[in-house]
Amino acid sequence: MTKEPKYIFVTGGVSSSLGKGIIAASLAKLLQAQGYRTTIQKLDPYINVDPGTLNPYEHGECYVTDDGAETDLDLGHYERFLNVPTSQANNVTTGRIYQSVIDKERRGEFLGKTVQVIPHITDEIKHRIQILGNSGDYDIIITEIGGTVGDIESLPYIEAVRQLQWDLGEHNALVIHLTLIPYLSAAGELKTKPTQHSVKTLMESGVHADILVCRTEHELSDSLKAKLARFCNVKKEAVIQSIDASTIYDVPNLMLEEGLDKVVLKELNLKSDTPDLKRWNEFLKRHKNPKSTVTIGLIGKYVELQDSYKSILEAFIHAGAENEVSVNVEPIHSEYLTPENIAFKLQHLDGVLVAPGFGERGIEGKIEAVKFVRENNIPFLGICLGMQMAVIEYARNVLKLENANSIEMDEETEHPVINLMESQKDVINKGGTMRLGSWDCKIETNSIAYKVYGASNIEERHRHRFEFNNAYKSQMENVGMKATGFNPETELVEIVEIPSHPWFVGVQYHPEYKSTVANPHPLFVEFVSAALKHKKK
Ligand code: GLN
């Protein structure tokens, strides 16, 4: 434990998408593995109050925390690496900063002063950065600043960092600048100039980078590191190479080899030790030495984008390692699935996951996919919209309610088997108004879910507006689809299963958000295991 919390700021230079989130999470892992209570925070310079209203095409997956914050997908990496839950305080956007400053202004809290970017916006940023530190729960707070140095919209954040470094004093805060060292194949050379410029841009705002983490496709020679150190005013041991890795889970070890944790701890005047990465490395070993492969179809409408289903893909990596199999996830676009091509597209699969989603596009393909796996005994996991599609499919094809649908897709449907909750009916605002965050679920003992969790009371995270309509529950149960989990306070259905099928589970919540390297999610673990059994048959 440290006396006062220490702050690490991570900025990005030269290009976006360098993986600040993974570097921050990897450093945090190394610090945590030396006994420091570490958390990570992401500051996003856009004006949306949170990414909840952003399309996955714009921003990738929206990650949800226990306390119901709709956040940047980097928070998912933080949780998966650290196995410590994040919260609302771990993700702050410019929209939220301005919203709270403007609310204060309307309440008259600025006592007649002119409200300005400096000091009012920067003060609010500084306050948000220190909330986690002041909680007493952490020794080290790593704050990742979204965007690239030089962007107009990042300026208030960089200014807040400059001020905080002074406020906090020497050895209490440092800046890591993540940058790119491009390789020019025509010249056969790695180039340092873009980094020199981005370090200078940072300096123009009064912020000096203490450590450079350099993304590169090729090894950085000693002389190149020395050159970077000389031109960028950093110590040579503070020039850290971050070479492309085959999996993000290799990055903590790569940073360890480069001594990133050592330089950081020295700069912060903290003791450094050998990090205990035993469990982490056991996971890596299993992940890299699978005994067999299963192929799982991921049916969704954003499948062309890696980031849209980030947590699901990572949960499969954790569950694969646990089962010592490699999970080959085959993305299948639901919009192009038809009764004619469904067998061709799905029959070779060992399991099918129907993904979460919003809106009408692609839903008939999802329903077609559920029908195929149900009739062909292929293991099935439906998440959120995927679960709702399983209910609609069963209502239409087994209960013979031809026009059964969700109110989301057809407000006039004769059989709204998926309905809007009473409490949602008057909701007009779209942002932050869904059923969000952690809710209790009680599980029936005679179910797959009970076997999976080994418990009857669980908590899982939610992000949806529509629900299983309990008016149809007994009819559905009579023809073979059972509700095996429900929220004890509201009786909302959380889990459905088909006991006559080898492994058919639909969940209204999002298990993928809670899967971590240290705690692979049991639903994914058992789903992969069911897929393996199916394959062996
Ligand atoms: N669109 C559905 C709802 O709002 C499902 C949401 C989801 O899959 N996350 O209920």
Coordinates of C-alpha atoms and ligand atoms in Angstrom, one line a residue:
M1 CA 0.0 0.0 0.0
T2 CA 1.2 3.5 -0.8
K3 CA 0.7 6.5 1.5
E4 CA -0.8 8.7 -1.2
P5 CA -2.2 7.4 -4.5
K6 CA 0.1 7.7 -7.5
Y7 CA -1.0 8.8 -10.9
I8 CA 0.1 7.5 -14.3
F9 CA -1.2 9.3 -17.4
V10 CA -1.1 7.6 -20.8
T11 CA -1.2 9.8 -23.9
G12 CA -1.1 8.7 -27.5
G13 CA 0.9 10.2 -30.4
V14 CA 1.4 9.9 -34.2
S15 CA -1.6 7.7 -34.8
S16 CA -4.8 6.4 -33.3
S17 CA -5.5 2.7 -32.7
L18 CA -2.0 2.0 -31.2
G19 CA -3.5 0.1 -28.3
K20 CA -3.3 2.5 -25.3
G21 CA -5.9 0.4 -23.6
I22 CA -3.8 -2.8 -23.8
I23 CA -0.6 -1.0 -22.7
A24 CA -2.4 0.5 -19.8
A25 CA -4.0 -2.8 -18.9
S26 CA -0.7 -4.7 -19.2
L27 CA 1.2 -2.2 -17.0
A28 CA -1.7 -2.3 -14.5
K29 CA -1.4 -6.1 -14.5
L30 CA 2.4 -5.9 -13.8
L31 CA 1.8 -3.5 -10.9
Q32 CA -1.1 -5.5 -9.5
A33 CA 1.1 -8.6 -9.6
Q34 CA 3.6 -6.8 -7.3
G35 CA 0.9 -6.1 -4.8
Y36 CA -0.2 -2.6 -5.8
R37 CA -3.9 -1.9 -5.8
T38 CA -4.2 -0.6 -9.3
T39 CA -7.1 0.7 -11.4
I40 CA -7.4 2.2 -14.9
Q41 CA -9.6 5.1 -16.1
K42 CA -10.4 6.2 -19.6
L43 CA -11.0 9.8 -20.6
D44 CA -12.8 10.1 -23.9
P45 CA -12.7 13.5 -25.7
Y46 CA -16.0 13.2 -27.5
I47 CA -19.2 15.1 -26.7
N48 CA -21.5 12.1 -26.2
V49 CA -22.2 11.8 -22.5
D50 CA -21.4 8.1 -22.8
P51 CA -20.9 5.7 -25.7
G52 CA -24.4 4.1 -25.0
T53 CA -25.9 6.1 -27.9
L54 CA -23.1 5.3 -30.3
N55 CA -23.5 2.8 -33.1
P56 CA -21.1 -0.2 -32.9
Y57 CA -19.8 0.8 -36.4
E58 CA -18.7 4.1 -34.9
H59 CA -17.3 3.0 -31.6
G60 CA -17.2 -0.8 -31.3
E61 CA -18.9 -2.6 -28.4
C62 CA -20.5 -0.6 -25.6
Y63 CA -19.2 -2.2 -22.4
V64 CA -21.4 -2.2 -19.2
T65 CA -20.2 -2.1 -15.6
D66 CA -21.8 -3.5 -12.5
D67 CA -23.1 -0.1 -11.6
G68 CA -24.8 0.3 -15.0
A69 CA -22.4 2.6 -16.7
E70 CA -22.3 2.3 -20.5
T71 CA -18.7 2.7 -21.3
D72 CA -15.8 2.4 -23.7
L73 CA -14.7 -1.1 -24.6
D74 CA -11.3 -0.5 -23.1
L75 CA -12.9 -0.9 -19.7
G76 CA -13.5 -4.5 -20.8
H77 CA -9.8 -5.0 -21.3
Y78 CA -9.1 -3.5 -17.8
E79 CA -11.5 -5.9 -16.2
R80 CA -10.3 -8.9 -18.2
F81 CA -6.7 -8.2 -17.3
L82 CA -7.1 -7.2 -13.7
N83 CA -10.2 -9.2 -12.6
V84 CA -11.3 -6.1 -10.6
P85 CA -14.7 -4.5 -11.5
T86 CA -14.7 -1.0 -12.9
S87 CA -17.5 1.6 -12.4
Q88 CA -19.0 4.8 -13.6
A89 CA -15.9 6.6 -12.3
N90 CA -13.6 4.7 -14.7
N91 CA -14.9 6.3 -17.9
V92 CA -15.4 10.0 -18.4
T93 CA -16.3 11.9 -21.6
T94 CA -16.1 15.5 -22.5
G95 CA -19.9 15.4 -22.7
R96 CA -20.2 14.3 -19.1
I97 CA -17.6 17.0 -18.0
Y98 CA -19.5 19.7 -19.7
Q99 CA -22.9 18.4 -18.6
S100 CA -21.8 18.6 -14.9
V101 CA -20.2 22.0 -15.3
I102 CA -23.3 23.4 -17.0
D103 CA -25.6 21.9 -14.4
K104 CA -23.5 23.6 -11.7
E105 CA -23.7 26.9 -13.6
R106 CA -27.5 26.6 -13.7
R107 CA -27.6 25.9 -10.0
G108 CA -25.7 29.1 -9.5
E109 CA -22.7 27.3 -7.9
F110 CA -20.1 29.5 -9.7
L111 CA -21.4 32.6 -7.8
G112 CA -21.5 34.9 -10.7
K113 CA -18.2 34.0 -12.2
T114 CA -17.7 33.7 -16.0
V115 CA -17.5 29.9 -16.6
Q116 CA -14.5 29.0 -18.8
V117 CA -12.5 26.0 -20.1
I118 CA -9.7 27.0 -17.8
P119 CA -10.3 26.7 -14.8
H120 CA -13.8 25.3 -14.8
I121 CA -13.6 22.5 -17.3
T122 CA -10.0 21.6 -16.4
D123 CA -11.0 21.6 -12.6
E124 CA -13.9 19.2 -13.4
I125 CA -11.4 17.0 -15.3
K126 CA -9.0 17.0 -12.4
H127 CA -11.7 16.2 -10.0
R128 CA -12.9 13.3 -12.1
I129 CA -9.3 12.0 -12.3
Q130 CA -8.9 12.1 -8.6
I131 CA -12.2 10.4 -7.6
L132 CA -10.7 6.9 -7.8
G133 CA -7.5 8.1 -6.0
N134 CA -9.5 9.7 -3.2
S135 CA -11.6 6.6 -2.7
G136 CA -8.8 5.0 -0.7
D137 CA -9.3 1.8 -2.7
Y138 CA -6.2 2.2 -4.9
D139 CA -2.5 2.8 -4.7
I140 CA -2.0 3.6 -8.4
I141 CA -4.4 5.1 -10.9
I142 CA -3.6 4.8 -14.6
T143 CA -5.5 7.4 -16.6
E144 CA -5.7 6.8 -20.4
I145 CA -6.4 9.9 -22.4
G146 CA -8.3 9.0 -25.5
G147 CA -7.4 10.5 -28.9
T148 CA -4.0 11.6 -30.2
V149 CA -1.9 14.5 -28.9
G150 CA -2.4 17.5 -31.1
D151 CA -6.2 16.9 -31.4
I152 CA -8.1 20.1 -30.6
E153 CA -10.6 18.2 -28.4
S154 CA -7.8 16.6 -26.2
L155 CA -6.3 20.0 -25.2
P156 CA -8.3 20.5 -22.0
Y157 CA -7.3 17.0 -20.9
I158 CA -3.6 17.6 -21.6
E159 CA -3.9 21.0 -19.7
A160 CA -5.5 19.2 -16.7
V161 CA -2.6 16.7 -16.7
R162 CA -0.1 19.5 -16.8
Q163 CA -1.7 21.2 -13.8
L164 CA -2.2 17.9 -11.9
Q165 CA 1.5 17.1 -12.2
W166 CA 2.3 20.3 -10.4
D167 CA -0.4 19.9 -7.8
L168 CA 0.6 16.3 -7.0
G169 CA 4.4 17.0 -6.9
E170 CA 7.4 15.1 -7.9
H171 CA 7.3 11.3 -7.9
N172 CA 3.6 11.2 -7.5
A173 CA 2.6 11.4 -11.2
L174 CA 4.2 10.5 -14.5
V175 CA 3.4 10.6 -18.2
I176 CA 3.7 7.6 -20.6
H177 CA 3.5 8.6 -24.2
L178 CA 2.5 5.8 -26.6
T179 CA 3.8 6.3 -30.0
L180 CA 4.4 4.6 -33.4
I181 CA 7.8 4.0 -35.0
P182 CA 6.9 3.4 -38.6
Y183 CA 9.0 1.1 -40.8
L184 CA 9.6 2.4 -44.3
S185 CA 10.2 -0.7 -46.4
A186 CA 11.5 1.2 -49.4
A187 CA 14.3 2.6 -47.2
G188 CA 14.5 -0.5 -45.0
E189 CA 14.4 1.7 -41.9
L190 CA 12.5 2.5 -38.8
K191 CA 11.7 6.2 -38.5
T192 CA 11.8 8.2 -35.3
K193 CA 10.8 11.6 -36.6
P194 CA 7.0 11.3 -36.1
T195 CA 7.7 10.5 -32.4
Q196 CA 10.1 13.4 -32.0
H197 CA 7.3 15.7 -33.3
S198 CA 4.6 14.3 -31.2
V199 CA 6.7 14.6 -28.1
K200 CA 7.3 18.2 -29.0
T201 CA 3.6 18.8 -29.5
L202 CA 3.1 17.5 -26.0
M203 CA 5.8 19.8 -24.7
E204 CA 4.1 22.8 -26.3
S205 CA 1.3 22.1 -23.9
G206 CA 3.8 22.0 -21.1
V207 CA 3.7 18.3 -20.6
H208 CA 6.9 16.3 -20.7
A209 CA 6.7 12.5 -21.5
D210 CA 8.7 10.6 -18.9
I211 CA 8.4 7.2 -20.7
L212 CA 8.0 6.4 -24.3
V213 CA 6.3 3.2 -25.3
C214 CA 7.0 2.6 -29.0
R215 CA 4.7 0.5 -31.1
T216 CA 6.8 -1.2 -33.9
E217 CA 6.7 -4.0 -36.3
H218 CA 10.4 -4.6 -36.0
E219 CA 12.9 -4.8 -33.1
L220 CA 14.3 -1.4 -32.0
S221 CA 18.1 -1.4 -31.9
D222 CA 20.0 0.0 -29.0
S223 CA 21.2 2.9 -31.1
L224 CA 17.7 3.8 -32.2
K225 CA 16.5 3.7 -28.5
A226 CA 19.5 6.0 -27.7
K227 CA 18.5 8.4 -30.4
L228 CA 14.9 8.5 -29.3
A229 CA 16.1 9.2 -25.7
R230 CA 18.4 12.0 -26.8
F231 CA 15.8 13.8 -29.0
C232 CA 12.9 13.3 -26.7
N233 CA 14.5 14.1 -23.3
V234 CA 13.9 10.8 -21.7
K235 CA 16.2 8.3 -20.1
K236 CA 17.4 5.5 -22.3
E237 CA 15.8 2.8 -20.1
A238 CA 12.5 4.7 -20.4
V239 CA 12.3 4.0 -24.1
I240 CA 10.2 0.9 -24.2
Q241 CA 9.6 -1.2 -27.3
S242 CA 6.1 -2.6 -27.9
I243 CA 6.4 -5.0 -30.7
D244 CA 3.4 -6.5 -32.4
A245 CA 2.2 -9.6 -30.5
S246 CA 0.2 -12.5 -31.7
T247 CA -2.2 -12.1 -28.8
I248 CA -3.0 -9.1 -26.5
Y249 CA -2.4 -11.5 -23.6
D250 CA 1.3 -11.6 -24.4
V251 CA 1.7 -7.9 -23.8
P252 CA 2.2 -7.9 -20.0
N253 CA 5.1 -10.3 -20.4
L254 CA 6.6 -8.2 -23.3
M255 CA 6.4 -5.1 -21.1
L256 CA 8.0 -7.0 -18.3
E257 CA 10.9 -8.0 -20.5
E258 CA 11.3 -4.4 -21.5
G259 CA 11.2 -3.3 -17.9
L260 CA 8.3 -0.9 -18.1
D261 CA 7.1 -1.7 -14.6
K262 CA 10.6 -1.1 -13.2
V263 CA 11.0 2.3 -14.8
V264 CA 7.5 3.3 -13.7
L265 CA 8.0 2.2 -10.1
K266 CA 11.4 3.9 -9.9
E267 CA 10.0 7.2 -11.2
L268 CA 7.2 7.0 -8.6
N269 CA 9.6 6.2 -5.8
L270 CA 8.0 2.8 -5.2
K271 CA 9.6 -0.5 -4.4
S272 CA 9.7 -3.0 -7.3
D273 CA 9.6 -6.7 -7.1
T274 CA 9.2 -9.7 -9.4
P275 CA 5.5 -9.7 -10.4
D276 CA 3.7 -12.9 -9.7
L277 CA 2.3 -13.9 -13.0
K278 CA 1.8 -17.6 -12.3
R279 CA -1.9 -17.8 -13.0
W280 CA -1.6 -15.5 -16.0
N281 CA 1.1 -17.7 -17.5
E282 CA -0.8 -20.9 -16.8
F283 CA -3.7 -19.4 -18.8
L284 CA -1.3 -18.4 -21.6
K285 CA 0.1 -21.9 -21.7
R286 CA -3.4 -23.4 -22.1
H287 CA -4.4 -20.8 -24.6
K288 CA -1.3 -21.5 -26.8
N289 CA -1.4 -25.3 -26.6
P290 CA -5.0 -26.4 -27.4
K291 CA -5.6 -30.1 -27.7
S292 CA -8.4 -29.6 -30.3
T293 CA -10.5 -27.1 -32.1
V294 CA -14.2 -26.3 -32.1
T295 CA -15.9 -24.0 -34.6
I296 CA -18.6 -21.7 -33.2
G297 CA -20.8 -19.5 -35.4
L298 CA -21.3 -16.0 -34.2
I299 CA -24.5 -14.7 -35.7
G300 CA -24.8 -11.0 -35.7
K301 CA -25.2 -8.0 -37.9
Y302 CA -21.9 -6.2 -37.1
V303 CA -19.7 -9.3 -37.6
E304 CA -17.5 -7.6 -40.1
L305 CA -16.1 -5.5 -37.3
Q306 CA -13.8 -7.1 -34.7
D307 CA -14.6 -4.6 -32.1
S308 CA -18.4 -4.9 -32.1
Y309 CA -18.5 -8.1 -30.2
K310 CA -15.2 -7.7 -28.4
S311 CA -16.2 -9.1 -25.0
I312 CA -17.8 -12.2 -26.6
L313 CA -14.7 -12.9 -28.6
E314 CA -12.5 -12.5 -25.5
A315 CA -14.9 -14.7 -23.4
F316 CA -14.4 -17.5 -26.0
I317 CA -10.6 -17.1 -25.6
H318 CA -10.9 -17.5 -21.8
A319 CA -13.4 -20.4 -22.2
G320 CA -11.2 -22.1 -24.8
A321 CA -8.1 -22.0 -22.6
E322 CA -10.2 -23.4 -19.7
N323 CA -11.3 -26.3 -22.0
E324 CA -7.8 -26.6 -23.6
V325 CA -9.4 -26.1 -27.0
S326 CA -9.0 -23.5 -29.6
V327 CA -12.3 -21.8 -30.3
N328 CA -12.5 -20.8 -34.0
V329 CA -15.3 -18.2 -34.1
E330 CA -16.9 -18.0 -37.5
P331 CA -18.6 -14.7 -38.1
I332 CA -21.9 -15.1 -39.9
H333 CA -23.9 -12.1 -41.1
S334 CA -27.6 -12.6 -40.0
E335 CA -28.9 -10.4 -42.8
Y336 CA -27.9 -12.9 -45.4
L337 CA -29.4 -16.1 -43.7
T338 CA -32.4 -17.6 -45.5
P339 CA -34.3 -20.8 -45.1
E340 CA -32.6 -21.9 -48.4
N341 CA -29.0 -21.3 -47.3
I342 CA -29.2 -22.0 -43.6
A343 CA -28.1 -25.6 -43.7
F344 CA -25.2 -24.8 -45.9
K345 CA -24.1 -22.0 -43.6
L346 CA -24.6 -23.7 -40.2
Q347 CA -24.5 -27.5 -40.5
H348 CA -20.7 -27.8 -40.0
L349 CA -20.7 -25.8 -36.7
D350 CA -20.1 -27.2 -33.3
G351 CA -22.1 -24.5 -31.6
V352 CA -24.0 -21.3 -32.4
L353 CA -24.1 -18.0 -30.5
V354 CA -26.8 -15.5 -31.5
A355 CA -25.5 -12.1 -30.6
P356 CA -27.0 -9.1 -28.8
G357 CA -28.3 -6.2 -30.9
F358 CA -30.9 -3.5 -31.5
G359 CA -33.5 -2.9 -34.3
E360 CA -35.0 -4.9 -37.0
R361 CA -32.1 -5.4 -39.5
G362 CA -31.0 -9.1 -39.6
I363 CA -33.5 -10.5 -37.1
E364 CA -35.3 -12.9 -39.4
G365 CA -31.9 -14.5 -40.2
K366 CA -31.3 -14.8 -36.4
I367 CA -34.6 -16.5 -36.0
E368 CA -33.8 -18.9 -38.9
A369 CA -30.5 -19.8 -37.2
V370 CA -32.2 -20.6 -33.9
K371 CA -34.7 -22.8 -35.7
F372 CA -31.9 -24.7 -37.4
V373 CA -29.8 -25.3 -34.3
R374 CA -32.9 -26.2 -32.3
E375 CA -34.0 -28.8 -34.8
N376 CA -30.5 -30.2 -35.4
N377 CA -29.4 -30.4 -31.7
I378 CA -26.5 -28.0 -32.2
P379 CA -25.5 -26.3 -28.9
F380 CA -26.9 -22.8 -28.7
L381 CA -26.2 -19.7 -26.6
G382 CA -28.5 -16.7 -27.1
I383 CA -27.4 -13.5 -25.5
C384 CA -29.9 -10.7 -24.9
L385 CA -31.5 -10.1 -28.4
G386 CA -30.2 -13.6 -29.2
M387 CA -32.3 -15.0 -26.3
Q388 CA -35.3 -12.9 -27.4
M389 CA -35.0 -14.4 -30.9
A390 CA -35.0 -17.9 -29.4
V391 CA -38.3 -17.1 -27.6
I392 CA -39.8 -15.7 -30.8
E393 CA -38.7 -18.7 -32.8
Y394 CA -40.2 -21.1 -30.3
A395 CA -43.4 -19.2 -30.1
R396 CA -43.8 -19.1 -33.9
N397 CA -42.7 -22.6 -34.8
V398 CA -43.5 -24.8 -31.8
L399 CA -46.4 -22.9 -30.0
K400 CA -47.7 -22.0 -33.5
L401 CA -48.3 -18.3 -32.8
E402 CA -47.5 -17.4 -36.3
N403 CA -47.0 -13.6 -35.9
A404 CA -45.2 -13.7 -32.6
N405 CA -42.7 -11.0 -32.3
S406 CA -41.0 -8.4 -30.1
I407 CA -42.6 -5.1 -29.6
E408 CA -39.3 -3.6 -30.6
M409 CA -39.7 -4.9 -34.1
D410 CA -43.5 -4.7 -34.5
E411 CA -45.4 -2.5 -32.1
E412 CA -48.7 -3.9 -33.4
T413 CA -47.8 -7.6 -33.2
E414 CA -50.7 -9.9 -32.2
H415 CA -48.4 -11.9 -29.9
P416 CA -45.8 -9.7 -28.2
V417 CA -43.8 -12.6 -26.6
I418 CA -41.1 -10.0 -26.0
N419 CA -42.6 -6.9 -24.5
L420 CA -41.8 -3.6 -23.1
M421 CA -41.5 -3.3 -19.3
E422 CA -44.2 -1.2 -17.7
S423 CA -41.4 1.1 -16.3
Q424 CA -40.0 1.6 -19.8
K425 CA -43.3 2.7 -21.4
D426 CA -42.9 6.4 -20.7
V427 CA -39.2 6.6 -21.3
I428 CA -38.3 9.1 -24.1
N429 CA -34.6 9.8 -23.6
K430 CA -32.4 7.1 -25.2
G431 CA -29.2 7.7 -23.2
G432 CA -28.7 5.6 -20.0
T433 CA -32.3 4.6 -19.7
M434 CA -32.3 0.9 -20.4
R435 CA -32.3 -1.9 -17.8
L436 CA -28.6 -1.5 -17.1
G437 CA -25.9 -3.0 -14.9
S438 CA -26.0 -5.8 -12.3
W439 CA -29.3 -7.5 -11.4
D440 CA -30.0 -10.5 -9.3
C441 CA -31.1 -13.8 -10.9
K442 CA -32.5 -16.8 -9.1
I443 CA -31.9 -20.1 -10.9
E444 CA -34.2 -23.2 -10.8
T445 CA -32.2 -26.2 -9.6
N446 CA -33.3 -28.5 -12.3
S447 CA -31.6 -26.7 -15.2
I448 CA -28.4 -26.4 -17.3
A449 CA -27.9 -23.0 -15.7
Y450 CA -27.8 -24.4 -12.2
K451 CA -25.2 -26.9 -13.4
V452 CA -23.2 -24.2 -15.1
Y453 CA -23.1 -21.8 -12.1
G454 CA -23.3 -24.3 -9.3
A455 CA -25.4 -21.8 -7.4
S456 CA -29.0 -20.6 -7.3
N457 CA -28.3 -16.9 -6.7
I458 CA -26.2 -15.1 -9.2
E459 CA -25.8 -11.5 -10.5
E460 CA -25.3 -10.6 -14.1
R461 CA -25.1 -7.4 -16.1
H462 CA -27.9 -6.1 -18.4
R463 CA -28.3 -3.7 -21.3
H464 CA -31.8 -3.9 -22.9
R465 CA -35.2 -2.4 -22.8
F466 CA -37.4 -5.4 -23.8
E467 CA -38.3 -8.5 -21.8
F468 CA -39.8 -12.0 -22.0
N469 CA -43.6 -11.5 -21.7
N470 CA -44.7 -13.5 -18.6
A471 CA -48.3 -13.7 -20.1
Y472 CA -46.9 -16.4 -22.4
K473 CA -44.7 -18.2 -19.8
S474 CA -47.0 -21.2 -19.0
Q475 CA -47.9 -21.8 -22.7
M476 CA -44.2 -21.8 -23.6
E477 CA -43.4 -24.1 -20.7
N478 CA -46.2 -26.5 -21.7
V479 CA -44.6 -27.0 -25.1
G480 CA -41.1 -27.4 -23.8
M481 CA -39.3 -24.0 -23.4
K482 CA -38.6 -23.4 -19.7
A483 CA -37.8 -20.2 -17.9
T484 CA -35.0 -21.4 -15.5
G485 CA -33.8 -18.1 -14.1
F486 CA -35.7 -14.9 -13.1
N487 CA -35.2 -11.7 -11.2
P488 CA -36.6 -12.3 -7.7
E489 CA -38.0 -8.7 -7.2
T490 CA -39.6 -8.2 -10.6
E491 CA -40.1 -11.8 -11.8
L492 CA -38.6 -10.8 -15.1
V493 CA -37.3 -13.9 -17.0
E494 CA -33.5 -14.0 -17.2
I495 CA -32.8 -17.5 -18.6
V496 CA -34.7 -19.8 -21.0
E497 CA -33.8 -23.4 -21.8
I498 CA -35.1 -26.3 -23.9
P499 CA -34.6 -29.4 -21.7
S500 CA -35.2 -31.8 -24.6
H501 CA -32.3 -30.3 -26.5
P502 CA -28.6 -31.2 -25.6
W503 CA -27.6 -27.6 -24.8
F504 CA -29.9 -24.7 -25.5
V505 CA -29.6 -21.7 -23.3
G506 CA -30.8 -18.1 -23.8
V507 CA -29.9 -15.4 -21.4
Q508 CA -31.4 -11.9 -21.2
Y509 CA -28.2 -10.6 -19.6
H510 CA -24.6 -10.3 -20.9
P511 CA -22.4 -12.9 -19.4
E512 CA -19.5 -11.8 -21.7
Y513 CA -18.9 -8.7 -19.7
K514 CA -17.9 -10.7 -16.7
S515 CA -15.5 -13.1 -18.2
T516 CA -11.8 -12.5 -17.2
V517 CA -8.5 -14.3 -17.6
A518 CA -8.6 -15.3 -13.9
N519 CA -12.4 -16.1 -14.0
P520 CA -13.5 -17.4 -17.4
H521 CA -17.3 -17.1 -17.4
P522 CA -18.9 -20.5 -16.6
L523 CA -21.6 -20.1 -19.3
F524 CA -19.0 -19.7 -22.0
V525 CA -16.9 -22.5 -20.5
E526 CA -19.8 -24.9 -20.5
F527 CA -21.0 -23.8 -23.9
V528 CA -17.6 -24.6 -25.4
S529 CA -17.5 -27.9 -23.6
A530 CA -21.0 -28.7 -25.1
A531 CA -19.6 -27.8 -28.5
L532 CA -16.7 -30.1 -28.0
K533 CA -19.1 -32.9 -27.0
H534 CA -21.2 -32.2 -30.1
K535 CA -18.1 -32.3 -32.3
K536 CA -17.0 -35.7 -30.9
K537 CA -20.4 -37.1 -31.7
Ligands
GLN1 N1 -32.8 -4.8 -28.4 C1 -33.1 -5.6 -27.3 C2 -33.6 -4.9 -26.2 O1 -33.5 -3.7 -26.0 C3 -31.8 -6.4 -27.0 C4 -30.7 -5.6 -26.5 C5 -29.4 -6.3 -26.5 O2 -29.2 -7.3 -27.2 N2 -28.4 -5.8 -25.8 O3 -34.2 -5.4 -25.3

